[in-house]
Amino acid sequence: MPAIDTLLIANRGEIARRIIRTGRALGLTTVAVYSDIDADAPHVREADQAVRLGPASARDSYLNIEAVLAAARQSGADAIHPGYGFLSENAAFAEACAEAGLIFVGPSPDSIRLMGDKAAARQRMAESGVPVLPGFDREGAGDATLKAEADRVGFPLLIKAVAGGGGKGMRAVQSADGFDEALAAARREARNAFDDDRVLLERYLPTARHVEVQVFADGHGNAVHLFERDCSVQRRHQKIIEEAPAPGLSEQQRHDLGQAAVRAARAIDYRGAGTVEFLFSPEGEFFFMEMNTRLQVEHPVTELITGEDLVAWQLAVAGGRPLPKTQDDLRIQGTAMEVRLYAENPYQQFLPSSGPVTQLRWPDGVRVDAGVEQGDSVSDYYDPMLAKLIAHGDDRDQARRRLVRALDQLALAGPHHNAAFLRRVLCDPAFADAELDTRLLERHPHLLEAPATDPALLAVAGAALVATAPADGTDPWTALNAWRPLGRRRTLVPLRVDEHALTVVLDDDRASVADRSAPWTLHRHDDRFDLHWGEHRLSGLALFSFDDRRLTVFVHGQNYQIETHPARESERAGGPGDFCAPMSGTIVTCHVAEGDPVDAGAAVITLEAMKMEHTLRASAPGTVRAFLVKAGDSVSEGTLLVDFETEEE
């Protein structure tokens, strides 16, 4: 088979960038493909060439086999790497590549087709001596037969789509009473997702772990495993945290799992990278679940514990070479752990989120496989995964702590995301003690509670950050100065913290919000801060946005928007800008009459915003020439409210 020279990556996002990285390291010419909405995506910018596939819809672009093959012809590619998702487990696509004279970086169409049929895969594994759960997988069984077999298999049981994946077409059934409804739902979901409503039945293990084994085979009769990964932490049957090796396994269990996975690969004459997934019971038994005939999302944890580049292995095997190493050459080095960073709202049933990434800073000290950068937009058309953060350590706890630290360093604003949720799971005692199973989130519902950082504490942090910002005229922080002098060395700072409107009165050593007052200290190092306010403490990362007068505070992965209302240059000079509306609201009262003289610090006008009153005071002695608004008027931020003349004028 000829060597690969030009590699087309039939994918997008972080996996496309990750494949491009290895392709370049190997001296290959890399070709990206893109839909219209991805025309300026990072993977397009990084490849040597890029070819348009079609409109934003995946069906018209990344899933369009003819368009992908045309892109290969146009670019002169001699190989196609499908990544994961999209066409990666499409046997027809693998066949089309072969017919077009292209190297498909993956297994044979026959292997893909066999393992894509969950019933056929289960039968082949049982024949090959790989343990399978009690169940029923006869082809073409009707609803009545399935119901009868369910009683034989026993409850609880799992209904699984034969052509399924990603948790679609899957229902757990606790008793015979709920079987009919669950069967109808599973069939309906499978038909919509895969155009195939066939299902099989398996005994359900409610407290099982999800443990999978990375396998590799070549065209020279060699097959190895690169150890196992634990992927038990899941939401809606989708993995969110993965680690390697799986904690708590004995050497014998690890050996037996690895050998069963290799036996599975040999049973289907496999070639390339694959993952054999098992359910691992509390008693230490394991049962075949499925085989993914592609590279997995979580492959980086295997790379970090073995020191191997799995994409390079894939390209070597696809190019006809034998596996780079034998089983005896492979060793486990420490522990690796990965979190999947999604654009979704964990506190609203993980609903996907979209929109521009307005602020982004990746952490250091960990591997980051990212699909977006600051300024990119997250689309509704594709999977909402933004990136993977992967940490390596000498042991599991060290890897876990490094990942927690990485999430503390992450600065991400724009769409909703799950960083704070991931951190909470990593820090939970059950996870820290490796009490793992696929129902961990169900057993610990507090992990799905939204973070509750005190708005008053955030407001004090925002005011303190603004008040201590450099004021040398060159730092953009200067534009955030929102001081309104109340007297000697006192400052009033009106803020909006997310949906809360608050005003902080800041002295040199004391901060007050509403009826709460306490001493404060702030330590800053670059963009990191550590605030003490009485008995409360808040540490995080603070980034500002010069254009929209916003300060974004990141605490344990969660981002909070703090909107400041800076004084303008005319305010500092005592001009009429003293009385511009600091936020949108309603005028409540005018405290003096037109023509009245006022002293510095005297109340002049009050407005209400978000059920909070904000009183504007004279910054210097002067006279009210005219009120430009009256009580009851609605005003927008920046509206001039009072024509005010200072004594200096």
XYZ file of C-alpha atoms in Angstrom:
649
model
C 0.000 0.000 0.000
C 1.437 3.442 -0.890
C 2.506 5.822 1.858
C 0.191 8.671 2.784
C 1.273 12.086 1.534
C -1.836 14.289 1.614
C -4.414 13.707 4.354
C -7.958 15.033 4.226
C -9.713 15.275 7.599
C -13.442 14.676 7.134
C -14.413 16.390 10.363
C -14.379 19.672 12.245
C -13.670 21.159 15.677
C -11.154 19.852 18.148
C -10.687 16.427 16.569
C -9.878 17.965 13.172
C -7.278 20.218 14.821
C -5.851 17.290 16.756
C -5.427 15.203 13.567
C -3.904 18.180 11.744
C -1.340 18.485 14.541
C -0.094 14.921 14.096
C -0.296 15.139 10.307
C 1.988 18.151 10.313
C 4.380 16.484 12.765
C 4.663 13.593 10.290
C 5.304 15.936 7.377
C 1.946 15.349 5.678
C -0.030 17.939 3.750
C -3.295 18.430 5.653
C -6.635 19.291 4.078
C -9.597 20.632 6.040
C -13.199 20.556 4.889
C -15.859 22.948 6.078
C -19.475 23.959 5.877
C -20.484 27.541 5.174
C -20.859 28.317 8.861
C -17.344 26.947 9.553
C -15.583 28.908 6.802
C -13.366 30.722 9.324
C -13.202 27.995 11.978
C -9.848 27.195 13.667
C -9.435 23.843 11.883
C -9.834 25.622 8.530
C -7.255 28.250 9.450
C -4.718 25.658 10.593
C -4.797 23.190 7.689
C -2.555 23.536 4.642
C -5.608 23.501 2.380
C -9.357 23.843 2.925
C -12.282 22.831 0.724
C -15.922 23.865 1.098
C -18.443 21.030 1.426
C -21.778 22.853 1.444
C -24.366 24.573 3.667
C -24.323 24.524 7.472
C -26.519 21.437 7.876
C -24.389 18.366 8.589
C -26.491 16.383 6.143
C -25.483 18.802 3.375
C -21.840 19.057 4.386
C -19.982 16.771 6.797
C -22.336 13.838 6.163
C -22.390 14.328 2.391
C -20.249 11.457 1.094
C -20.105 12.744 -2.482
C -19.035 16.200 -1.324
C -16.263 14.760 0.846
C -14.966 12.575 -1.993
C -15.081 15.546 -4.369
C -13.034 17.552 -1.859
C -10.475 14.732 -1.765
C -10.194 14.758 -5.556
C -9.930 18.552 -5.672
C -7.186 18.674 -3.046
C -5.199 15.707 -4.337
C -5.613 13.807 -1.075
C -4.664 10.147 -1.025
C -6.136 9.383 2.417
C -9.133 10.421 4.504
C -9.246 10.457 8.292
C -12.871 10.561 9.503
C -12.163 11.488 13.132
C -15.150 10.506 15.281
C -18.829 11.157 14.725
C -20.155 12.133 11.292
C -18.951 9.475 8.780
C -16.425 7.729 11.036
C -18.539 4.566 11.504
C -20.276 4.616 8.144
C -19.485 1.419 6.245
C -20.799 2.881 2.979
C -18.341 5.761 3.286
C -15.418 3.409 3.903
C -16.448 1.454 0.800
C -16.781 4.632 -1.250
C -13.259 5.669 -0.245
C -11.862 2.338 -1.393
C -13.746 2.541 -4.690
C -12.315 6.034 -5.239
C -8.762 4.781 -4.655
C -8.459 6.581 -1.311
C -7.015 5.191 1.917
C -9.649 5.173 4.648
C -7.947 5.695 8.011
C -10.039 3.147 9.857
C -11.177 -0.478 9.803
C -12.715 -2.395 6.920
C -16.335 -1.772 5.907
C -17.188 -5.298 7.072
C -15.887 -4.622 10.591
C -17.738 -1.317 10.782
C -20.968 -2.900 9.573
C -20.767 -5.858 11.942
C -19.996 -3.864 15.080
C -22.522 -1.185 14.157
C -25.252 -3.792 14.491
C -25.500 -4.250 18.260
C -27.324 -7.579 17.973
C -24.842 -9.059 15.495
C -21.907 -7.740 17.536
C -23.277 -9.278 20.704
C -23.737 -12.637 18.973
C -20.199 -12.610 17.531
C -18.704 -11.765 20.916
C -20.586 -14.586 22.627
C -19.339 -17.013 19.975
C -15.766 -15.788 20.549
C -15.810 -16.279 24.302
C -16.155 -12.592 25.231
C -18.556 -12.302 28.212
C -21.982 -10.830 27.376
C -24.937 -9.969 29.616
C -28.022 -12.189 29.676
C -30.388 -10.853 27.052
C -32.290 -11.339 23.817
C -31.012 -10.263 20.413
C -32.929 -12.274 17.809
C -33.337 -10.443 14.512
C -36.777 -9.088 13.627
C -38.575 -9.889 16.878
C -41.944 -8.180 17.303
C -43.230 -6.357 20.351
C -45.083 -9.377 21.758
C -41.977 -11.570 21.522
C -39.818 -8.882 23.104
C -42.260 -8.536 25.994
C -42.256 -12.261 26.602
C -38.457 -12.403 26.451
C -38.232 -9.469 28.865
C -39.852 -11.635 31.530
C -37.269 -14.339 30.845
C -34.294 -11.946 30.938
C -35.605 -10.382 34.119
C -35.879 -6.836 35.447
C -34.367 -4.350 35.561
C -33.375 -4.546 31.922
C -32.146 -2.260 29.189
C -33.787 -1.793 25.796
C -31.078 -0.844 23.272
C -31.312 0.236 19.661
C -29.553 -2.288 17.424
C -28.122 0.517 15.302
C -27.691 2.831 18.293
C -25.033 4.977 19.810
C -24.686 8.012 22.053
C -27.487 6.866 24.334
C -30.147 7.222 21.637
C -32.809 4.538 21.486
C -31.911 3.330 24.951
C -34.313 2.894 27.878
C -33.863 1.352 31.302
C -36.982 -0.516 32.478
C -37.438 -1.297 36.155
C -40.483 -3.580 35.954
C -42.884 -5.236 33.511
C -45.421 -2.450 34.071
C -43.228 0.094 32.288
C -42.022 -2.137 29.462
C -44.570 -1.262 26.738
C -44.119 2.479 27.102
C -40.316 2.213 27.198
C -40.255 -0.088 24.158
C -42.387 2.319 22.122
C -40.166 5.250 23.113
C -36.946 3.378 22.322
C -38.229 2.271 18.918
C -39.440 5.762 18.087
C -36.146 7.388 19.087
C -34.109 4.748 17.222
C -36.205 5.218 14.084
C -35.742 8.990 14.197
C -32.006 8.800 14.900
C -30.934 5.835 12.765
C -33.869 5.094 10.468
C -33.892 1.661 12.114
C -36.224 0.762 15.005
C -34.808 -2.669 15.821
C -33.938 -3.187 19.478
C -32.390 -5.819 21.712
C -32.744 -6.565 25.415
C -30.021 -6.867 28.042
C -29.998 -7.321 31.794
C -29.494 -3.901 33.389
C -26.753 -3.428 35.961
C -27.826 -0.328 37.894
C -24.498 0.194 39.660
C -22.089 -0.912 36.953
C -19.038 1.018 35.841
C -18.293 1.815 32.206
C -14.791 0.498 31.526
C -13.413 0.367 27.989
C -10.230 -0.953 26.409
C -8.238 0.702 23.644
C -7.247 -1.869 21.023
C -5.135 -1.685 17.874
C -4.606 -4.213 15.109
C -2.762 -4.135 11.797
C -2.813 -6.039 8.541
C 0.099 -8.264 9.602
C -1.660 -10.343 12.247
C -0.705 -8.172 15.221
C -3.177 -6.981 17.829
C -2.566 -5.237 21.168
C -4.425 -3.312 23.817
C -3.261 -0.017 25.281
C -4.966 -0.605 28.630
C -8.319 0.592 29.854
C -10.215 3.776 30.617
C -13.010 4.408 33.103
C -15.815 6.490 31.582
C -18.465 5.988 34.241
C -19.291 9.649 34.883
C -22.001 10.360 32.348
C -24.999 12.568 31.730
C -27.828 11.242 29.586
C -25.684 8.179 28.718
C -22.918 10.468 27.408
C -19.469 10.587 28.950
C -18.217 13.781 30.569
C -15.183 12.653 32.611
C -12.779 9.899 31.594
C -9.625 8.539 33.167
C -6.916 5.985 32.550
C -6.152 3.531 33.940
C -9.456 2.571 35.568
C -9.063 2.940 39.347
C -9.367 -0.018 41.679
C -8.675 -2.838 39.210
C -6.367 -5.650 40.176
C -3.601 -6.643 37.806
C -5.516 -9.827 37.022
C -8.682 -7.907 36.176
C -6.686 -5.532 33.977
C -5.069 -8.470 32.189
C -8.383 -10.273 31.671
C -10.088 -7.135 30.313
C -7.246 -6.472 27.910
C -7.183 -10.034 26.640
C -10.963 -10.077 26.134
C -10.731 -6.863 24.116
C -7.948 -8.227 21.915
C -9.967 -11.409 21.430
C -12.907 -9.278 20.299
C -10.730 -7.438 17.759
C -9.305 -10.673 16.370
C -12.808 -12.190 16.136
C -13.774 -9.634 13.467
C -10.393 -9.420 11.702
C -10.077 -5.839 12.904
C -7.604 -3.246 11.623
C -6.751 0.139 13.133
C -7.911 1.840 16.331
C -10.964 0.553 18.154
C -12.493 0.596 21.598
C -14.202 -2.369 23.236
C -16.619 -1.176 25.898
C -17.560 -3.231 28.943
C -19.916 -2.968 31.882
C -17.938 -3.716 35.042
C -20.040 -4.971 37.959
C -19.406 -4.254 41.664
C -18.478 -7.938 41.997
C -15.650 -7.516 39.492
C -17.354 -9.228 36.547
C -17.278 -7.581 33.146
C -19.599 -7.899 30.157
C -19.268 -6.779 26.539
C -21.378 -3.727 25.736
C -20.273 -2.559 22.275
C -17.269 -1.798 20.103
C -16.600 1.618 18.619
C -14.769 1.216 15.321
C -12.976 4.557 15.409
C -10.836 6.809 17.550
C -12.599 7.814 20.768
C -13.132 11.309 22.116
C -11.253 10.240 25.249
C -8.180 8.869 23.467
C -5.866 11.563 24.989
C -5.898 9.907 28.426
C -4.517 6.745 26.836
C -1.889 8.788 25.014
C -0.755 10.426 28.249
C -0.358 7.181 30.216
C 1.415 5.336 27.386
C 3.370 8.148 25.745
C 2.007 7.093 22.344
C 0.375 9.174 19.588
C -2.700 7.154 18.597
C -3.336 9.183 15.455
C 0.212 8.423 14.323
C -0.515 4.731 14.993
C -3.683 5.002 12.897
C -1.805 6.548 9.986
C 0.928 3.925 10.198
C -1.570 1.046 10.071
C -3.573 2.718 7.295
C -0.364 3.069 5.311
C 0.233 -0.680 5.533
C 2.872 -0.716 8.241
C 2.832 -3.025 11.277
C 1.965 -1.773 14.750
C 4.725 0.435 16.195
C 4.976 -1.641 19.393
C 4.197 -5.077 20.779
C 2.156 -5.745 23.907
C 5.292 -6.259 25.972
C 6.586 -2.826 24.920
C 3.595 -0.985 26.392
C 3.597 0.312 29.964
C 1.284 2.428 32.127
C 2.886 5.675 33.285
C 0.900 7.449 35.985
C -2.735 8.496 35.627
C -4.524 10.779 33.183
C -7.939 12.393 33.521
C -10.058 14.300 31.003
C -13.123 16.519 31.198
C -15.327 17.410 28.241
C -16.133 21.096 28.148
C -19.559 21.563 26.572
C -21.564 24.634 25.556
C -24.605 23.623 27.564
C -26.484 24.541 30.718
C -26.064 21.795 33.337
C -28.748 23.417 35.476
C -31.398 23.267 32.751
C -31.166 19.578 31.849
C -27.926 20.118 29.902
C -29.649 22.039 27.124
C -27.122 23.026 24.427
C -26.094 26.659 24.236
C -24.777 28.705 21.322
C -23.462 32.130 20.427
C -20.141 33.984 20.246
C -17.255 33.177 22.568
C -16.685 36.659 23.934
C -13.825 35.907 26.314
C -11.528 32.899 26.416
C -8.283 32.046 28.081
C -7.154 28.431 28.277
C -5.352 27.217 31.414
C -1.726 26.193 31.478
C -0.258 23.000 32.906
C -2.690 20.667 31.145
C -3.312 19.480 27.619
C -6.075 21.417 25.866
C -7.687 19.968 22.737
C -9.966 22.823 21.696
C -12.323 23.437 18.815
C -12.880 27.145 19.434
C -10.923 30.280 20.197
C -11.985 33.716 21.373
C -14.196 35.401 18.797
C -15.469 32.145 17.313
C -19.163 31.366 17.461
C -20.727 28.158 18.771
C -23.306 26.898 16.293
C -26.625 25.159 16.859
C -25.864 22.784 13.986
C -23.245 20.540 15.600
C -22.271 18.804 18.828
C -21.771 21.421 21.580
C -18.381 20.176 22.777
C -15.957 23.099 22.956
C -12.803 21.407 24.177
C -11.221 18.718 26.306
C -8.919 19.461 29.235
C -6.593 16.584 30.063
C -4.268 16.333 33.062
C -1.562 13.789 33.846
C -0.169 12.946 37.258
C 1.915 10.417 39.124
C -1.325 9.102 40.607
C -5.064 9.633 40.300
C -5.349 12.310 42.967
C -2.572 14.387 41.466
C -4.187 14.259 38.021
C -7.551 15.167 39.560
C -6.117 18.136 41.466
C -4.346 19.421 38.370
C -7.609 19.258 36.457
C -9.396 21.185 39.233
C -6.686 23.836 39.077
C -7.047 24.024 35.308
C -10.778 24.693 35.611
C -9.996 27.418 38.146
C -7.704 29.019 35.565
C -10.181 28.726 32.712
C -11.736 31.991 31.556
C -14.682 31.321 29.245
C -17.626 33.656 28.622
C -20.319 33.692 25.965
C -22.478 30.577 25.731
C -23.485 28.698 28.859
C -20.947 25.993 29.680
C -20.358 23.194 32.158
C -16.957 24.121 33.631
C -18.241 24.841 37.145
C -20.305 21.644 37.088
C -17.272 19.591 36.052
C -15.212 21.116 38.838
C -17.912 20.312 41.376
C -17.912 16.657 40.283
C -14.118 16.444 40.436
C -14.142 17.869 43.979
C -16.981 15.716 45.283
C -15.812 13.159 47.874
C -17.501 10.300 46.012
C -15.547 11.016 42.839
C -12.343 11.793 44.714
C -12.617 8.400 46.433
C -13.327 6.673 43.074
C -16.839 5.574 44.078
C -17.748 5.335 40.417
C -20.675 4.006 38.457
C -22.827 5.242 35.590
C -25.450 6.600 38.007
C -23.115 8.813 40.008
C -25.052 11.972 39.109
C -28.340 10.329 40.037
C -26.929 9.229 43.373
C -25.578 12.726 44.084
C -28.207 15.194 42.818
C -26.529 18.092 44.650
C -23.917 18.047 41.881
C -26.567 19.437 39.543
C -27.305 22.456 41.724
C -26.278 25.814 40.277
C -23.366 27.567 42.017
C -24.557 30.185 44.478
C -21.842 32.811 44.846
C -23.077 35.735 46.952
C -23.910 38.710 44.641
C -22.863 41.156 47.378
C -19.459 39.482 47.632
C -19.086 39.642 43.854
C -20.085 43.314 43.929
C -17.436 44.115 46.542
C -14.880 42.237 44.446
C -15.917 44.190 41.359
C -15.754 47.539 43.161
C -12.400 46.692 44.720
C -10.966 45.586 41.395
C -12.136 48.798 39.756
C -10.925 50.995 42.590
C -7.451 49.452 42.651
C -6.988 49.403 38.884
C -3.983 51.259 37.469
C -4.811 54.849 36.539
C -1.766 55.820 34.503
C -3.799 56.498 31.362
C -2.296 53.605 29.411
C -4.069 50.620 30.944
C -7.614 49.902 29.659
C -8.605 49.344 33.290
C -8.636 53.134 33.574
C -11.858 53.181 31.581
C -13.526 51.073 34.268
C -12.959 53.568 37.066
C -16.449 54.143 38.424
C -15.677 56.231 41.444
C -18.240 58.707 42.703
C -16.703 60.613 45.654
C -18.904 60.825 48.761
C -16.383 62.517 50.954
C -12.815 62.185 51.948
C -11.470 58.861 50.719
C -14.946 57.365 50.154
C -16.244 56.037 46.866
C -19.672 54.957 45.642
C -19.604 52.345 42.889
C -22.894 51.389 41.197
C -22.743 47.906 39.693
C -24.911 45.280 38.094
C -23.877 41.727 38.986
C -25.650 39.498 36.485
C -29.314 40.359 37.227
C -28.618 42.079 40.572
C -28.249 45.886 40.767
C -26.053 46.802 43.734
C -24.178 49.841 44.968
C -20.954 49.454 46.905
C -19.700 52.163 49.259
C -15.969 51.701 49.446
C -13.643 53.215 52.068
C -9.938 52.575 52.249
C -10.515 49.693 54.644
C -14.270 49.022 54.674
C -16.858 48.022 52.053
C -20.635 48.311 52.450
C -23.446 46.804 50.382
C -27.046 47.383 51.461
C -27.045 46.632 55.219
C -23.799 44.658 55.210
C -20.462 46.237 56.049
C -17.062 44.723 56.757
C -13.336 45.377 56.313
C -11.883 44.406 52.928
C -8.494 43.608 51.478
C -7.621 42.718 47.904
C -4.496 41.083 46.550
C -3.932 41.101 42.794
C -1.414 39.377 40.583
C -1.928 40.053 36.903
C -5.538 39.030 36.279
C -5.887 36.871 39.372
C -7.311 38.251 42.599
C -7.943 37.225 46.189
C -10.551 39.247 48.112
C -11.275 39.124 51.846
C -14.436 40.872 53.005
C -14.988 40.273 56.665
C -15.258 36.507 57.112
C -15.848 35.948 53.403
C -13.241 35.179 50.780
C -13.405 35.117 46.996
C -10.597 34.097 44.661
C -10.678 33.991 40.903
C -9.744 35.547 37.618
C -10.914 38.960 36.407
C -10.988 40.116 32.783
C -12.400 43.393 31.519
C -14.109 44.421 28.328
C -13.160 47.977 27.382
C -15.984 48.605 24.931
C -19.020 47.629 26.983
C -17.752 48.590 30.446
C -17.976 45.049 31.743
C -15.831 43.168 34.164
C -16.041 39.379 33.985
C -15.126 37.508 37.141
C -14.390 33.785 36.878
C -14.758 31.759 40.082
C -14.217 27.983 40.044
C -15.084 27.801 36.340
C -18.250 29.907 36.585
C -18.312 33.325 34.959
C -20.137 36.363 36.376
C -20.747 39.598 34.495
C -20.213 42.773 36.486
C -21.283 45.887 34.635
C -19.663 49.101 35.821
C -20.833 52.634 35.156
C -17.692 54.687 34.778
C -17.495 58.405 35.231
C -16.703 60.199 31.990
C -13.934 62.730 31.644
C -16.488 65.547 31.933
C -17.621 64.073 35.258
C -14.149 64.189 36.671
C -13.921 67.787 35.558
C -17.230 68.662 37.219
C -19.200 69.107 33.960
C -22.785 68.166 33.181
C -21.816 64.528 32.703
C -21.941 64.204 36.501
C -25.567 63.213 36.141
C -25.674 60.722 33.281
C -27.853 57.704 34.071
C -25.493 54.932 35.228
C -27.967 52.298 33.998
C -31.386 52.003 32.413
C -34.179 52.702 34.900
C -36.990 54.972 36.077
C -36.623 58.388 37.701
C -37.911 58.266 41.282
C -37.387 61.807 42.570
C -35.490 65.060 42.154
C -34.113 66.124 45.533
C -33.584 69.846 44.846
C -35.237 72.544 42.744
C -33.867 74.108 39.579
C -31.584 77.007 40.445
C -30.749 75.636 43.886
C -27.113 75.565 44.992
C -25.884 72.191 46.263
C -22.877 71.097 48.274
C -20.457 68.360 47.238
C -21.951 64.974 48.120
C -25.548 66.263 48.252
C -28.281 64.096 46.733
C -29.586 65.499 43.451
C -31.610 62.803 41.661
C -32.594 59.166 42.279
C -33.538 56.470 39.788
C -34.701 52.903 40.242
C -33.298 49.960 38.280
C -34.070 46.302 38.832
C -35.974 47.123 42.062
C -32.967 48.943 43.532
C -32.684 52.717 44.009
C -29.541 54.584 42.982
C -28.994 58.149 44.146
C -26.662 60.422 42.167
C -24.822 63.063 44.161
C -22.899 66.184 43.276
C -19.191 65.521 42.868
C -18.415 69.191 43.604
C -20.290 72.292 44.848
C -22.489 73.863 42.172
C -25.947 74.815 40.929
C -28.681 72.835 39.198
C -29.446 74.745 36.024
C -32.221 72.396 34.938
C -33.615 68.906 35.327
C -33.844 67.271 31.898
C -36.157 64.508 33.181
C -38.951 64.227 35.752
C -40.186 61.600 38.200
C -41.697 58.638 36.401
C -39.618 59.014 33.236
C -37.868 55.919 31.867
C -34.266 56.535 30.863
C -31.533 54.468 29.242
C -27.939 54.148 30.358
C -25.900 57.256 29.546
C -28.888 59.642 29.357
C -28.042 63.143 30.624
C -30.403 63.781 33.567
C -29.303 67.151 35.005
C -27.758 70.334 33.613
C -25.320 71.067 36.408
C -22.891 73.976 36.773
C -19.974 73.686 39.176
C -18.677 76.672 41.100
C -15.442 76.561 39.051
C -17.439 77.183 35.852
